[in-house]
Short mmCIF file of C-alpha atoms and ligand atoms in Angstrom, two decimals:
data_model
loop_
_atom_site.label_atom_id
_atom_site.label_comp_id
_atom_site.label_asym_id
_atom_site.label_seq_id
_atom_site.Cartn_x
_atom_site.Cartn_y
_atom_site.Cartn_z
CA UNK A 573 -1.08 -11.89 0.79
CA UNK A 574 -1.44 -9.87 -2.39
CA UNK A 575 -3.30 -6.62 -1.97
CA UNK A 576 -2.83 -5.36 -5.52
CA UNK A 577 -3.15 -8.12 -8.10
CA UNK A 578 -2.55 -5.83 -11.07
CA UNK A 579 0.91 -4.89 -9.80
CA UNK A 580 1.55 -7.98 -7.65
CA UNK A 581 2.05 -5.94 -4.48
CA UNK A 582 1.75 -7.72 -1.13
CA UNK A 583 0.70 -6.30 2.23
CA UNK A 584 4.28 -6.93 3.36
CA UNK A 585 5.66 -4.77 0.54
CA UNK A 586 3.21 -2.01 1.44
CA UNK A 587 4.20 -2.16 5.12
CA UNK A 588 7.90 -2.06 4.20
CA UNK A 589 7.31 1.00 2.02
CA UNK A 590 5.48 2.74 4.86
CA UNK A 591 8.31 1.86 7.26
CA UNK A 592 10.69 3.58 4.84
CA UNK A 593 8.69 6.79 5.08
CA UNK A 594 5.68 6.62 2.76
CA UNK A 595 2.69 8.20 4.48
CA UNK A 596 0.18 8.83 1.69
CA UNK A 597 -1.60 6.73 -0.95
CA UNK A 598 0.08 8.94 -3.56
CA UNK A 599 3.49 7.80 -2.30
CA UNK A 600 2.41 4.14 -2.28
CA UNK A 601 1.14 4.51 -5.82
CA UNK A 602 4.32 6.22 -6.99
CA UNK A 603 6.62 3.76 -5.26
CA UNK A 604 4.81 0.45 -5.75
CA UNK A 605 2.14 1.06 -8.37
CA UNK A 606 -0.67 0.21 -5.94
CA UNK A 607 -3.99 1.43 -7.32
CA UNK A 608 -2.53 2.53 -10.63
CA UNK A 609 -4.60 0.18 -12.81
CA UNK A 610 -8.07 -1.14 -11.87
CA UNK A 611 -8.16 0.61 -8.49
CA UNK A 612 -9.82 -2.29 -6.64
CA UNK A 613 -6.97 -2.44 -4.13
CA UNK A 614 -7.17 1.19 -3.03
CA UNK A 615 -9.52 0.60 -0.08
CA UNK A 616 -7.44 -2.23 1.34
CA UNK A 617 -4.13 -0.45 0.74
CA UNK A 618 -5.53 2.66 2.39
CA UNK A 619 -6.63 0.62 5.42
CA UNK A 620 -3.13 -0.86 5.76
CA UNK A 621 -1.63 2.61 5.45
CA UNK A 622 -3.83 3.98 8.21
CA UNK A 623 -3.17 1.00 10.49
CA UNK A 624 0.58 1.32 10.04
CA UNK A 625 0.59 5.09 10.59
CA UNK A 626 -1.36 4.67 13.83
CA UNK A 627 1.38 2.30 15.08
CA UNK A 628 4.18 4.80 14.37
FE1 FES B 2153 -4.37 -2.78 -7.60
FE2 FES B 2153 -5.79 -3.40 -9.75
S1 FES B 2153 -5.56 -4.53 -7.92
S2 FES B 2153 -4.68 -1.59 -9.37
#
């Protein structure tokens, strides 16, 4: 499922990036471009980030 339509970033891509060590929205933005255009995906991407970090 796409989380960020502007940059065509899926939840899977976000989870993979977190598994490789990203632990902040800034790192997700720098690595994948999430939230770098309209910003509508930031809430959902942030929720995925928090869920994944809790699992680690
Ligand atoms: Fe992610 Fe627009 S949907 S920046």
